[in-house]
Each structure stands twice: as structure tokens, then as C-alpha cells.
Coordinates of C-alpha atoms in Angstrom, one line a residue:
L1 CA -35.9 -40.9 83.3
F2 CA -32.8 -43.0 83.5
A3 CA -34.8 -46.0 82.3
L4 CA -35.9 -44.1 79.2
L5 CA -32.3 -42.9 78.7
E6 CA -31.0 -46.5 79.0
A7 CA -33.6 -47.7 76.5
R8 CA -32.6 -45.1 73.9
T9 CA -28.9 -45.5 74.3
P10 CA -27.0 -47.6 71.8
L11 CA -25.4 -50.7 73.2
G12 CA -21.7 -50.5 73.8
L13 CA -21.6 -46.7 73.7
E14 CA -18.7 -45.4 75.8
L15 CA -18.4 -41.7 76.6
D16 CA -16.1 -39.5 78.6
R17 CA -17.5 -37.1 81.2
E18 CA -17.9 -34.2 78.8
G19 CA -19.5 -36.3 76.1
F20 CA -21.9 -37.9 78.6
L21 CA -23.0 -34.4 79.8
L22 CA -23.8 -33.3 76.2
F23 CA -25.5 -36.6 75.5
F24 CA -27.5 -36.4 78.7
D25 CA -28.6 -32.8 78.1
E26 CA -29.8 -33.5 74.6
R27 CA -31.7 -36.6 75.5
C28 CA -33.3 -35.0 78.6
E29 CA -34.4 -32.0 76.5
A30 CA -36.1 -34.3 74.0
L31 CA -37.7 -36.5 76.7
L32 CA -39.0 -33.7 78.9
A33 CA -40.4 -31.5 76.2
P34 CA -44.1 -31.0 76.9
A35 CA -46.7 -31.7 74.3
I36 CA -48.2 -28.7 72.5
G37 CA -51.7 -28.0 73.5
G38 CA -54.5 -30.4 74.6
A39 CA -54.0 -33.1 77.2
G40 CA -50.5 -33.2 78.5
G41 CA -49.7 -29.6 77.5
G42 CA -48.5 -29.0 81.0
V43 CA -47.2 -25.6 82.2
A44 CA -45.9 -23.2 79.6
L45 CA -43.4 -20.5 80.7
L46 CA -43.9 -17.8 78.2
S47 CA -43.1 -14.2 77.6
V48 CA -45.9 -11.7 77.2
A49 CA -45.4 -11.6 73.5
E50 CA -45.5 -15.4 73.3
A51 CA -48.7 -15.6 75.3
R52 CA -50.7 -13.3 73.0
A53 CA -53.8 -14.8 71.3
R54 CA -53.6 -18.0 73.4
S55 CA -56.1 -19.4 75.9
F56 CA -55.2 -21.3 79.2
D57 CA -56.9 -22.9 82.1
A58 CA -55.1 -20.6 84.4
V59 CA -52.6 -17.7 83.9
F60 CA -50.1 -16.3 86.3
V61 CA -48.5 -13.0 85.4
A62 CA -45.5 -12.2 87.5
G63 CA -43.4 -9.1 87.7
M64 CA -46.2 -6.5 87.4
S65 CA -43.9 -3.7 88.5
R66 CA -43.7 -0.1 87.4
D67 CA -41.5 0.5 84.3
V68 CA -41.5 -3.3 83.7
F69 CA -45.1 -3.9 82.5
P70 CA -45.8 -1.5 80.9
R71 CA -42.3 -0.9 80.0
A72 CA -40.7 2.5 80.2
I73 CA -40.9 4.2 76.8
G74 CA -38.8 7.2 75.8
E75 CA -38.8 9.3 72.7
D76 CA -35.8 9.1 70.3
P77 CA -33.8 12.3 70.9
L78 CA -32.8 12.5 67.2
L79 CA -36.3 11.7 65.8
P80 CA -39.0 12.7 68.3
D81 CA -42.6 11.5 68.0
E82 CA -43.8 14.8 66.7
L83 CA -41.5 14.6 63.8
R84 CA -42.3 10.9 63.3
R85 CA -46.0 11.8 63.0
A86 CA -45.2 14.4 60.4
L87 CA -43.1 11.9 58.4
R88 CA -45.9 9.2 58.3
G89 CA -47.3 10.7 55.2
A90 CA -44.2 9.5 53.3
L91 CA -43.3 6.6 55.7
P92 CA -46.6 5.0 56.9
D93 CA -44.8 2.2 58.8
L94 CA -42.7 4.6 60.9
P95 CA -43.4 3.7 64.5
V96 CA -44.3 6.4 67.1
K97 CA -42.7 5.6 70.4
R98 CA -45.5 6.7 72.7
E99 CA -48.0 4.5 70.9
G100 CA -46.3 1.6 72.7
Y101 CA -48.4 2.4 75.8
D102 CA -51.5 1.6 73.9
E103 CA -50.0 -1.7 72.7
E104 CA -49.1 -2.6 76.3
R105 CA -52.6 -1.9 77.5
F106 CA -54.0 -4.1 74.7
V107 CA -51.6 -6.9 75.6
F108 CA -52.7 -6.7 79.2
A109 CA -56.3 -6.9 78.2
Q110 CA -55.6 -10.0 76.2
L111 CA -53.9 -11.6 79.1
L112 CA -56.9 -10.9 81.4
S113 CA -59.2 -12.4 78.8
S114 CA -57.1 -15.5 78.0
S115 CA -58.3 -17.6 81.0
P116 CA -61.1 -17.9 83.6
E117 CA -58.5 -17.6 86.3
V118 CA -55.8 -14.9 86.2
A119 CA -53.3 -14.2 89.0
L120 CA -51.4 -10.9 89.0
S121 CA -48.4 -10.4 91.2
Y122 CA -45.4 -8.1 91.6
P123 CA -42.3 -8.1 93.9
S124 CA -42.6 -5.9 97.0
V125 CA -38.9 -5.2 97.1
D126 CA -36.1 -5.5 94.5
D127 CA -32.8 -7.4 94.8
E128 CA -31.3 -4.6 96.9
G129 CA -34.2 -4.4 99.3
R130 CA -35.7 -1.3 98.0
R131 CA -39.5 -1.0 97.7
C132 CA -40.9 -1.8 94.2
P133 CA -44.0 0.1 93.2
A134 CA -46.8 -1.8 91.5
S135 CA -47.6 -1.4 87.8
P136 CA -50.2 1.3 87.0
L137 CA -52.2 -1.4 85.2
L138 CA -52.3 -3.5 88.4
E139 CA -53.3 -0.4 90.4
R140 CA -56.3 0.2 88.1
V141 CA -57.4 -3.4 88.5
R142 CA -57.1 -3.3 92.3
A143 CA -59.2 -0.1 92.3
R144 CA -62.2 -2.0 91.0
S145 CA -64.2 -4.8 92.4
C146 CA -64.2 -8.2 90.9
E147 CA -67.8 -7.7 89.8
D148 CA -66.8 -4.8 87.7
L149 CA -64.3 -6.9 85.7
P150 CA -66.1 -10.0 84.3
G151 CA -63.8 -12.3 82.5
F152 CA -64.3 -13.2 78.9
W153 CA -64.3 -16.9 79.7
Q154 CA -66.3 -16.5 82.9
P155 CA -69.5 -18.6 82.8
A156 CA -72.7 -16.6 82.9
A157 CA -74.2 -16.5 86.4
R158 CA -77.9 -16.7 87.2
G159 CA -79.8 -13.6 86.6
A160 CA -80.3 -11.4 83.6
A161 CA -77.9 -8.7 84.7
A162 CA -74.9 -11.1 85.2
A163 CA -75.5 -12.8 81.8
L164 CA -75.4 -9.6 79.8
R165 CA -72.5 -9.3 77.3
P166 CA -71.7 -7.0 74.4
A167 CA -72.7 -8.4 71.0
F168 CA -69.1 -8.6 69.9
E169 CA -68.2 -10.8 72.8
H170 CA -71.0 -13.2 71.9
A171 CA -69.6 -13.2 68.3
Q172 CA -66.2 -14.0 69.6
L173 CA -67.4 -16.9 71.8
A174 CA -69.5 -18.2 68.9
G175 CA -66.5 -18.1 66.7
L176 CA -64.4 -20.0 69.2
V177 CA -66.8 -22.7 70.4
G178 CA -69.9 -22.4 68.3
S179 CA -70.9 -23.6 64.9
R180 CA -70.5 -21.6 61.7
E181 CA -74.2 -20.8 61.7
Q182 CA -74.1 -19.5 65.3
F183 CA -71.2 -17.4 64.5
A184 CA -72.9 -15.9 61.4
R185 CA -76.0 -14.9 63.4
A186 CA -73.9 -13.4 66.2
L187 CA -71.7 -11.5 63.7
R188 CA -74.7 -9.9 62.0
I189 CA -75.9 -8.6 65.4
A190 CA -72.5 -7.4 66.5
I191 CA -71.9 -5.5 63.2
A192 CA -75.4 -4.0 63.5
E193 CA -74.7 -2.9 67.1
R194 CA -71.4 -1.3 66.0
V195 CA -73.1 0.6 63.1
E196 CA -75.9 1.9 65.4
S197 CA -73.4 3.1 68.0
E198 CA -71.3 5.0 65.5
P199 CA -72.2 8.6 64.7
L200 CA -74.3 9.3 61.6
E201 CA -72.3 9.5 58.4
P202 CA -72.5 12.7 56.3
E203 CA -74.7 12.7 53.3
P204 CA -73.0 10.8 50.5
Q205 CA -71.7 12.8 47.5
P206 CA -73.3 12.2 44.2
C207 CA -70.3 10.2 42.9
A208 CA -69.6 8.4 46.2
R209 CA -70.4 4.7 46.7
P210 CA -73.2 4.2 49.2
S211 CA -72.3 2.3 52.4
R212 CA -73.4 -1.2 52.7
G213 CA -75.7 -2.4 55.5
A214 CA -74.8 -4.6 58.4
D215 CA -76.3 -7.7 56.9
A216 CA -74.4 -7.3 53.6
L217 CA -71.2 -6.7 55.5
A218 CA -71.7 -9.7 57.7
A219 CA -72.5 -11.8 54.7
A220 CA -69.4 -10.7 52.9
R221 CA -67.2 -11.6 55.9
I222 CA -68.8 -15.0 56.3
A223 CA -68.3 -15.6 52.6
V224 CA -64.6 -14.8 53.0
L225 CA -64.4 -17.1 56.0
D226 CA -66.1 -19.9 54.1
E227 CA -63.5 -19.5 51.4
L228 CA -60.5 -19.4 53.7
D229 CA -61.7 -22.1 56.0
P230 CA -64.3 -24.2 54.0
R231 CA -66.4 -26.8 55.9
D232 CA -68.1 -28.4 52.8
R233 CA -66.9 -30.0 49.6
R234 CA -65.0 -26.9 48.7
R235 CA -62.1 -28.3 50.8
F236 CA -61.4 -30.4 47.7
A237 CA -61.5 -27.4 45.3
L238 CA -59.7 -24.1 44.9
G239 CA -61.3 -20.7 45.2
P240 CA -60.5 -17.1 44.1
Y241 CA -57.9 -16.6 46.8
F242 CA -55.8 -19.3 45.1
G243 CA -55.0 -16.9 42.2
F244 CA -58.0 -17.2 40.0
A245 CA -58.2 -13.6 38.8
G246 CA -60.4 -14.2 35.8
A247 CA -60.0 -13.7 32.0
V248 CA -59.0 -10.5 30.3
T249 CA -62.1 -8.3 29.9
D250 CA -61.1 -4.8 30.9
P251 CA -59.4 -2.6 28.3
A252 CA -57.0 -1.4 31.1
D253 CA -56.0 -4.9 32.1
P254 CA -52.2 -5.0 32.3
R255 CA -52.2 -8.3 30.5
R256 CA -52.9 -6.4 27.3
A257 CA -49.4 -5.0 27.4
P258 CA -46.6 -6.8 25.5
L259 CA -45.8 -10.1 27.0
Y260 CA -42.1 -11.0 27.5
V261 CA -40.6 -14.5 27.5
T262 CA -39.2 -13.9 31.0
Q263 CA -42.8 -13.4 32.3
L264 CA -43.8 -16.8 30.8
E265 CA -40.8 -18.4 32.5
R266 CA -42.0 -16.9 35.8
I267 CA -45.5 -18.2 35.2
A268 CA -44.2 -21.7 34.6
Q269 CA -42.3 -21.7 37.8
C270 CA -44.9 -20.0 40.1
A271 CA -47.8 -18.2 38.5
W272 CA -48.7 -16.4 41.8
Q273 CA -45.2 -14.8 41.9
S274 CA -45.8 -13.6 38.3
F275 CA -49.2 -12.2 39.3
L276 CA -47.7 -10.2 42.2
L277 CA -44.5 -8.9 40.4
D278 CA -45.7 -8.5 36.8
L279 CA -49.3 -7.4 37.2
L280 CA -49.8 -6.0 40.6
R281 CA -46.2 -4.6 40.7
V282 CA -45.8 -5.5 44.4
E283 CA -42.5 -4.3 45.8
P284 CA -40.6 -6.8 48.1
A285 CA -40.9 -5.9 51.7
P286 CA -37.7 -4.5 53.3
D287 CA -36.0 -6.8 55.7
A288 CA -35.9 -5.1 59.2
L289 CA -33.2 -7.6 60.2
A290 CA -31.1 -7.2 57.1
E291 CA -27.4 -7.3 57.6
L292 CA -24.7 -5.3 55.8
P293 CA -25.0 -5.2 52.0
A294 CA -23.5 -8.3 50.3
L295 CA -22.1 -8.8 46.9
D296 CA -24.9 -11.1 45.7
A297 CA -25.0 -12.7 42.3
Q298 CA -27.8 -10.3 41.1
L299 CA -25.8 -7.1 41.9
V300 CA -22.6 -8.5 40.3
G301 CA -24.6 -9.7 37.3
R302 CA -26.2 -6.3 36.7
C303 CA -22.8 -4.6 36.9
A304 CA -21.3 -7.1 34.4
H305 CA -24.3 -6.8 32.0
E306 CA -24.1 -3.0 32.0
V307 CA -20.3 -3.0 31.3
L308 CA -20.6 -5.4 28.4
Q309 CA -23.5 -3.5 27.0
Q310 CA -21.6 -0.3 27.2
I311 CA -18.5 -1.7 25.4
V312 CA -20.7 -2.7 22.4
S313 CA -22.8 0.5 22.5
D314 CA -19.7 2.7 22.5
A315 CA -18.5 1.1 19.3
M316 CA -22.0 1.4 17.6
P317 CA -23.4 4.8 18.8
G318 CA -26.9 5.6 17.8
A319 CA -27.7 2.2 16.5
D320 CA -31.3 0.9 16.4
R321 CA -32.2 -1.8 18.9
A322 CA -35.0 -3.5 17.0
L323 CA -34.0 -7.0 15.8
A324 CA -35.4 -6.6 12.3
E325 CA -33.2 -3.5 11.7
V326 CA -30.2 -4.9 13.6
A327 CA -30.1 -8.0 11.4
A328 CA -29.9 -5.9 8.2
R329 CA -26.8 -3.9 9.1
E330 CA -23.2 -4.9 8.6
P331 CA -21.4 -6.5 11.6
V332 CA -18.9 -4.4 13.5
A333 CA -15.8 -5.7 15.1
I334 CA -15.8 -4.7 18.8
A335 CA -12.3 -4.0 20.0
W336 CA -11.7 -4.9 23.6
P337 CA -11.0 -1.8 25.7
A338 CA -7.6 -1.1 27.1
E339 CA -6.8 -1.9 30.7
D340 CA -7.3 1.6 32.1
C341 CA -10.5 2.2 30.1
L342 CA -12.0 -1.1 31.3
R343 CA -11.1 -0.3 34.9
A344 CA -12.7 3.2 34.6
L345 CA -15.8 1.7 33.0
L346 CA -16.1 -0.9 35.8
D347 CA -15.7 1.7 38.5
E348 CA -18.3 4.0 36.8
R349 CA -21.0 1.3 36.5
A350 CA -20.3 0.0 40.0
R351 CA -20.6 3.5 41.4
A352 CA -23.9 4.1 39.6
L353 CA -25.4 0.8 40.8
L354 CA -24.4 1.4 44.4
R355 CA -25.8 4.9 44.3
E356 CA -29.1 3.4 43.0
Q357 CA -29.1 0.8 45.8
A358 CA -28.2 3.5 48.4
I359 CA -25.0 1.7 49.4
A360 CA -22.3 4.0 50.6
L361 CA -19.8 1.7 52.3
R362 CA -16.1 2.5 51.8
G363 CA -14.4 0.0 49.5
F364 CA -17.7 -1.6 48.4
E365 CA -17.4 0.0 44.9
R366 CA -14.0 -1.5 44.2
A367 CA -15.1 -5.0 45.5
L368 CA -18.1 -4.9 43.2
A369 CA -16.0 -3.8 40.2
D370 CA -13.5 -6.6 40.9
R371 CA -16.2 -9.3 41.1
A372 CA -17.8 -8.0 38.0
R373 CA -14.5 -7.9 36.1
A374 CA -14.1 -11.7 36.4
C375 CA -17.5 -12.1 34.7
V376 CA -16.6 -9.5 32.0
E377 CA -13.3 -11.3 31.2
R378 CA -15.2 -14.6 31.0
A379 CA -17.5 -13.1 28.4
R380 CA -14.4 -12.2 26.3
E381 CA -13.1 -15.8 26.6
L382 CA -16.4 -17.3 25.4
G383 CA -16.4 -15.7 22.0
W384 CA -16.1 -12.0 21.8
P385 CA -17.1 -10.4 18.4
D386 CA -13.8 -8.8 17.7
G387 CA -13.7 -9.8 14.0
A388 CA -11.0 -12.4 14.5
Q389 CA -13.2 -15.1 13.0
G390 CA -14.9 -13.0 10.3
G391 CA -17.9 -12.1 12.4
G392 CA -18.9 -9.1 14.4
A393 CA -21.5 -7.6 16.6
L394 CA -24.8 -6.2 15.4
G395 CA -26.2 -4.6 18.5
A396 CA -26.6 -4.8 22.3
E397 CA -29.9 -4.9 24.3
V398 CA -31.8 -5.8 21.2
E399 CA -35.6 -6.1 21.2
G400 CA -37.1 -9.0 19.3
I401 CA -40.4 -10.9 18.8
A402 CA -41.0 -14.7 18.5
R403 CA -44.4 -15.5 17.0
V404 CA -46.3 -18.6 18.2
R405 CA -49.8 -20.1 17.9
D406 CA -51.9 -20.4 21.0
R407 CA -54.4 -23.3 21.5
C408 CA -57.1 -21.4 19.6
G409 CA -54.8 -21.0 16.6
S410 CA -54.3 -17.3 17.0
E411 CA -50.8 -15.9 16.4
R412 CA -49.3 -14.4 19.5
E413 CA -46.2 -12.2 19.9
I414 CA -43.7 -13.1 22.6
H415 CA -41.3 -10.3 23.2
F416 CA -37.7 -10.7 24.3
R417 CA -34.5 -8.7 24.8
A418 CA -31.1 -10.2 23.9
D419 CA -28.0 -8.9 25.6
R420 CA -26.1 -9.0 22.4
V421 CA -26.6 -10.0 18.7
D422 CA -23.7 -11.2 16.6
R423 CA -23.3 -12.2 12.9
S424 CA -22.2 -15.8 12.9
G425 CA -21.5 -17.1 9.3
D426 CA -24.7 -16.7 7.4
G427 CA -26.9 -16.5 10.5
L428 CA -27.5 -14.7 13.7
A429 CA -26.3 -15.5 17.3
L430 CA -28.5 -14.0 20.0
V431 CA -26.6 -14.0 23.3
D432 CA -27.9 -13.9 26.9
Y433 CA -25.5 -13.4 29.8
K434 CA -26.0 -15.5 32.9
T435 CA -24.2 -15.2 36.2
G436 CA -26.0 -17.9 38.1
A437 CA -25.7 -21.6 38.0
A438 CA -25.8 -23.4 34.7
L439 CA -29.0 -25.2 33.5
A440 CA -27.0 -28.3 32.7
D441 CA -23.5 -29.1 33.9
Q442 CA -23.1 -32.7 32.8
K443 CA -19.9 -33.6 31.2
S444 CA -21.5 -35.2 28.2
A445 CA -22.6 -32.7 25.5
E446 CA -25.5 -35.0 24.6
K447 CA -26.7 -35.0 28.2
R448 CA -26.4 -31.2 28.5
S449 CA -28.5 -30.8 25.3
S450 CA -31.1 -33.3 26.6
R451 CA -31.3 -31.4 29.9
L452 CA -31.7 -28.1 28.1
R453 CA -34.7 -29.5 26.1
E454 CA -36.2 -30.7 29.4
R455 CA -35.9 -27.2 30.9
I456 CA -37.5 -25.8 27.8
A457 CA -40.4 -28.3 28.0
D458 CA -41.1 -27.4 31.7
G459 CA -41.0 -23.7 30.9
S460 CA -38.1 -22.7 33.0
A461 CA -35.6 -21.9 30.2
L462 CA -37.5 -20.3 27.3
Q463 CA -35.2 -17.4 26.4
A464 CA -32.7 -19.2 24.2
A465 CA -35.4 -21.0 22.3
A466 CA -37.3 -17.7 21.8
Y467 CA -34.1 -16.1 20.5
A468 CA -33.6 -18.9 17.9
I469 CA -37.2 -18.9 16.8
G470 CA -37.5 -15.1 16.7
G471 CA -34.3 -14.7 14.7
S472 CA -35.3 -17.3 12.1
Q473 CA -38.7 -15.6 11.6
L474 CA -37.1 -12.5 10.2
R475 CA -37.4 -11.6 6.5
G476 CA -34.9 -13.5 4.5
G477 CA -35.1 -16.7 6.5
L478 CA -31.7 -16.4 8.3
A479 CA -30.5 -19.3 10.5
A480 CA -30.5 -18.2 14.1
R481 CA -29.0 -19.5 17.3
G482 CA -29.9 -18.7 20.9
R483 CA -26.9 -18.8 23.3
Y484 CA -26.6 -18.8 27.1
L485 CA -23.1 -17.6 28.2
Y486 CA -22.5 -18.5 31.9
L487 CA -20.1 -16.0 33.3
G488 CA -20.0 -17.2 36.9
V489 CA -16.6 -18.3 38.2
D490 CA -18.1 -21.6 39.7
T491 CA -19.4 -22.8 36.4
P492 CA -17.4 -25.7 34.9
T493 CA -15.6 -25.0 31.7
H494 CA -17.5 -27.5 29.6
A495 CA -20.9 -26.1 30.7
R496 CA -20.3 -22.4 30.1
V497 CA -22.1 -22.3 26.8
A498 CA -25.6 -23.7 26.0
E499 CA -27.2 -23.2 22.6
V500 CA -30.5 -23.8 20.8
E501 CA -30.5 -23.9 17.0
S502 CA -33.5 -22.6 15.1
D503 CA -33.7 -25.9 13.1
D504 CA -33.9 -28.0 16.3
R505 CA -37.4 -29.4 15.9
D506 CA -37.5 -30.9 19.4
C507 CA -36.7 -27.6 21.1
S508 CA -39.2 -25.7 18.9
D509 CA -42.0 -28.1 19.7
A510 CA -41.2 -28.1 23.4
F511 CA -41.1 -24.3 23.4
A512 CA -44.5 -24.1 21.6
R513 CA -46.2 -26.5 24.1
A514 CA -44.8 -24.7 27.2
V515 CA -45.7 -21.3 25.8
Q516 CA -49.2 -22.5 25.0
T517 CA -49.7 -23.7 28.6
A518 CA -48.4 -20.5 30.1
L519 CA -50.5 -18.4 27.7
D520 CA -53.6 -20.4 28.8
A521 CA -52.9 -19.4 32.4
W522 CA -52.1 -15.8 31.5
D523 CA -55.2 -15.3 29.5
G524 CA -57.5 -17.2 31.8
G525 CA -56.2 -15.6 35.0
S526 CA -55.0 -18.9 36.6
F527 CA -52.2 -17.7 38.9
T528 CA -52.3 -20.6 41.4
P529 CA -49.4 -20.5 43.9
R530 CA -47.1 -23.5 43.8
L531 CA -47.0 -24.2 47.6
V532 CA -45.7 -27.8 47.2
E533 CA -43.7 -29.7 44.7
P534 CA -45.8 -32.0 42.4
S535 CA -44.5 -34.9 44.4
G536 CA -46.3 -33.5 47.4
V537 CA -43.2 -34.0 49.7
R538 CA -41.5 -30.6 50.1
E539 CA -41.8 -27.0 49.4
P540 CA -40.4 -25.7 46.0
R541 CA -36.9 -24.3 46.1
I542 CA -38.1 -21.1 44.5
C543 CA -40.1 -20.3 47.6
R544 CA -36.8 -19.8 49.6
R545 CA -35.6 -16.9 47.5
C546 CA -39.0 -15.5 46.5
P547 CA -39.0 -11.7 47.0
V548 CA -42.8 -11.5 47.7
K549 CA -43.2 -14.6 49.9
E550 CA -44.9 -12.4 52.6
A551 CA -47.9 -12.0 50.1
C552 CA -48.3 -15.7 49.7
L553 CA -50.1 -18.6 51.3
R554 CA -46.7 -20.2 51.9
G555 CA -46.6 -22.1 55.2
D556 CA -50.4 -22.4 55.4
S557 CA -51.0 -26.1 56.0
G558 CA -54.7 -25.8 55.2
A559 CA -54.0 -24.2 51.8
R560 CA -51.3 -26.7 51.0
Q561 CA -53.8 -29.5 51.8
R562 CA -56.4 -28.1 49.6
I563 CA -54.0 -27.9 46.7
E564 CA -52.9 -31.5 47.2
R565 CA -56.6 -32.7 47.3
W566 CA -57.4 -30.6 44.2
V567 CA -54.5 -32.2 42.3
A568 CA -55.5 -35.7 43.5
A569 CA -59.0 -35.1 42.4
A570 CA -57.8 -33.9 39.0
R571 CA -55.6 -36.9 38.5
A572 CA -58.4 -39.3 39.6
E573 CA -60.7 -37.8 36.9
P574 CA -58.5 -36.6 34.0
G575 CA -61.4 -36.3 31.6
A576 CA -63.8 -34.5 33.8
A577 CA -65.3 -31.2 32.6
R578 CA -63.7 -28.2 34.1
C579 CA -63.7 -24.5 33.5
A580 CA -61.0 -22.9 31.3
S581 CA -59.1 -21.3 34.3
E582 CA -59.0 -24.5 36.3
S583 CA -57.8 -26.5 33.2
A584 CA -55.1 -23.9 32.7
A585 CA -54.0 -24.3 36.3
I586 CA -53.8 -28.0 36.0
G587 CA -51.7 -27.6 32.9
L588 CA -49.2 -25.4 34.8
W589 CA -49.1 -28.1 37.5
D590 CA -48.2 -30.7 34.8
L591 CA -45.3 -28.5 33.7
G592 CA -44.0 -28.7 37.3
V593 CA -44.2 -32.5 37.1
K594 CA -41.9 -32.4 34.1
R595 CA -39.4 -30.3 36.1
T596 CA -39.3 -32.7 39.0

């Protein structure tokens, strides 16, 4: 050990006693860490939870005392099990305390099956010399002979009686140590045995779907296994579990609904996230370890958006919110509210948002209002339509449409919603409030414009371009401008405004190409998850803050490897014939290449 430490210590390193102890502990921990699995795995000291679903040469379970394993379980005095069972209709994940005994017995059975040799022990006396009773699980084991408890890994002895096993155990062993064909045969027998042992099903109703046989069920499960863990050339291809949902054929397909530009942005960044949020409407899973509520950027941004919208709406009551009608009206100068009115409006919107989020902490409302006020004041500084420069506001939360051509030449409508529409000279200015980081914060205006065009080309910033194109397509041929106003306090002064002009041909062409690529994926059902950056080095940053990451293949090294091989094969044969959905998925991947 000391020889290894000496070899890994820099020459001339001098440490005091405290520094040496820290250095020694860190190096020893790294040197003495055992290898994971296989030869050299050594002895693993694990908790019962850590040992689940593992296999060992020998297992020693210590501390099998009563009220230790299984643990003592008591009902919640405020929410007893009987009430919990009644509430499960509305809260299906609500745990019932006494069901923990079943879980303990299941874990104990797993431990007994995890090794051919299992040693169970318990202390005869505790630390104070009092007698310790054995666990009820251990008492049940001692009441039986060893012949009555054959181990799962125990080799079959000679004789027909000793070699008998249930069919499901044969299927488990075939899945662990056999080939895929052996597992398929054993699985069919195991499913057939289970079906035969179950009571007869009642006669199916005329409209009920008939139950499938054991062979069909086993074949379906083997097909799923072959897709999730392929052993043939499909390792270099992607299957349906990688987001290939198919083209639009059903009249009830949600893709027939109006398509918004924000959905196209989400497709360009991660099509799988768009599939979950926009089509399946999957709700983010609640975090069981969540801390106290925080003033995150999303909550502050919503409060600021609603306050700014209310200021404009109060000055234009009953106004239409369609862009075509909004552009035809006379602009209205929006007076900035007085101090007390602004404070009351901030408090009102903050209170409503916190009520919606079920946050009732004392003082949280005022903190949210204060944070949102800084964003609201920033919006006033960045060009408020108060009539001082001859312009004015036309509406808030205005709905518009940008018309583009897809790859087939058909005209498609891309919907959008602008936070505010102003009259600017002879044209329109469609504004979108942003409270996050700026798309481009370079000091040079030319570099910021170039960066904005790049973000339009990769599909991650399409709103401003959609505003400009949609505004210029109105009757009368008005000039239009799409504007991002960055209201965050951390945004540099020179980067708080980003604009796209309707006559900017480069931005219009980049917008058309990105929208066509996203539309191909949307129409063809190509919602491939972006598990790795196109460089193949790291996971995309969007994965860290994804609200539905639990419903993704994120972290699956096999799935990531399949995507990398699929991309490599596509790049090796760029002109190879592919189906429309796969070509659309490759197009989305190329958008990500532009982003990196």
C-alpha cells in the first residue's frame, strides 16, 4: 500500500499532519475500492435494499432479529390504513403501511434465491445483555428441513423428484444463463402453465376483446425483448420504442390540431419531449424529495407576463385578439399605472399564481411580487407603448398565423401567440417577453444577429421569425418585426433586445428550412429522443431540466449506443434509401449538429 502511495505522490510534496491524513484517506479509498462484479469483485457489504436483484457466490444475512427484519411497521395515527385504502381511488400511489410486511417477505425470498449458499444469523443478546428473539422469517425457515427449501441456484440432484422445478423457474434460469431461443421456449411453457392454473374466465361480452393464448402472449413478450435488447443487426437500427409513432392516419390524432411555433421549437430540441408533453399530455412526476418552494424563473416570468398583459388589457377592454383584426385598429397609448395600482396588481397576480401552485408560505407572495416587479419595470425601460414616440399598443396575447410551405409544396399554418403587438411607424412590432438567459449576449451587434440566425436555423428560436413573417403576410403588406425583450436582471444591457425583420431574407430562409424539418418529423411520427449530443461526447443540457425525464431512455447505455451506431451508419451512407420517418429523424439530428 505504501509503495503504491509513494508511486502516486508528486515529488517534492510537503504536507502537515492534517493535510497528510486527508491525502492518505483519499488515496487509500481509491486504491482499496474493489472492482464491480466479476473476478476481483471481493466482498460487498450491502444493505438489504442494495442487495436486491443481485446474485452472489455466498450471502451472509446478519441481524435477523425481531422488529429488525422484518421491521416494525405502525399505522399513521392521522391517516390510518383503512382511510388510505379508501383514498386510493383518487391517489393510486398512496402507500398503505401494513403492505410493508409483504415487501419484507418478498425481499427475504430474493435474498434466499440470490446465492447457492445463504447463511442467516441473529444476535442472541443485545448490547445490554437482554435476550434477542429471532425474526419470524428465520423461525419459519428453521421449522422446515433443508430438503423443503431448494435454492433457486441449487444444481439439480440425481433423480426425477429432485430435478423438478416450476416452469417459471426454468424460464428465469433460461433468461439468466441460456440462449434467447431457450428462453423463448421456456417462457411459452411458463405462461401456458400459469394460464392453466388460473380459474376459468367468465364468458366474454359481445363487445369485449377476446383473450390471447399463451403462445401469442409469449411471442409478444419475446418481440418486445428483441426490440429492447436486440441480438441481430437491429443493434445498428432504431425501432418503435425510439419514438417512431407513425404518420397521421386517424381522424382523432392530436397532430391534426393547430400547430404552434413553440411546439416546433420543442421538436427541434428533443422530439421525444414534444411527443410526451404535446401529444400524450404526460404530467411531470412529483418530486418526493422536493424542498420548500423556490422563486424559480418560470414562476417569476409567469407573474411578470400576466401583470404586463393586464396593464394593456385594462386600457383596451373587450378588444379582439386575432392578429388580422388587431392590425386594423388604431394604436392606443398605454399609460403606466400609478405606484399603488402597480403594487396592487402585482400582489393580486402573485396571490393567484401561488393559489394555483398550492403554495401558502407566509411572505412568499410579497417576495414573488418584488421579483416580478423588477422584470415589469425592465419591460417599461425597453420601449413601452405610451405614445411618447408616436406609436401605441394594438393588443396583448394576440393570436396569429405564419404560413409556410412544407417539402411537398403544401401551405401549412404555424400558429403563434405574441405577448404584445405595437404600432411602430408604418409597420407592426410583435413582442415576446423572456425572463431567461439571452440567446446571444455578445457585445457586437453583428455577432448577436449572426447568433440569432444560427438559433433560427437549428430550430431553437423560431418565435421572433414567425412573428415577423406572420405580420408581413397580413392584408396590406405591412412591414413587421419580431422582438424578444429579455427582462431578467442578469441580462447585459446591450443584449436585452433581439429583433428579426420581415425583410431579412437570411432569417426567413433559415426559418423555412427549420420548420420544414420539424414538420417532416411531426407528420411522419419521428419523435426520436436526443440522448446524446451530435458530437457523441455528452448528454444534452436540456435533459437536466426535462420535466418528463422519468419517461425517457435517458441513462440507458444500450439505447445511447444504438443511436450512436444509427447516426454513424447514416453518415457513412448519406444517399441510402430510407423510409420517410427515418429520414425525418436524421433531419432533426442534423439540426442538432448546427446547434453544437
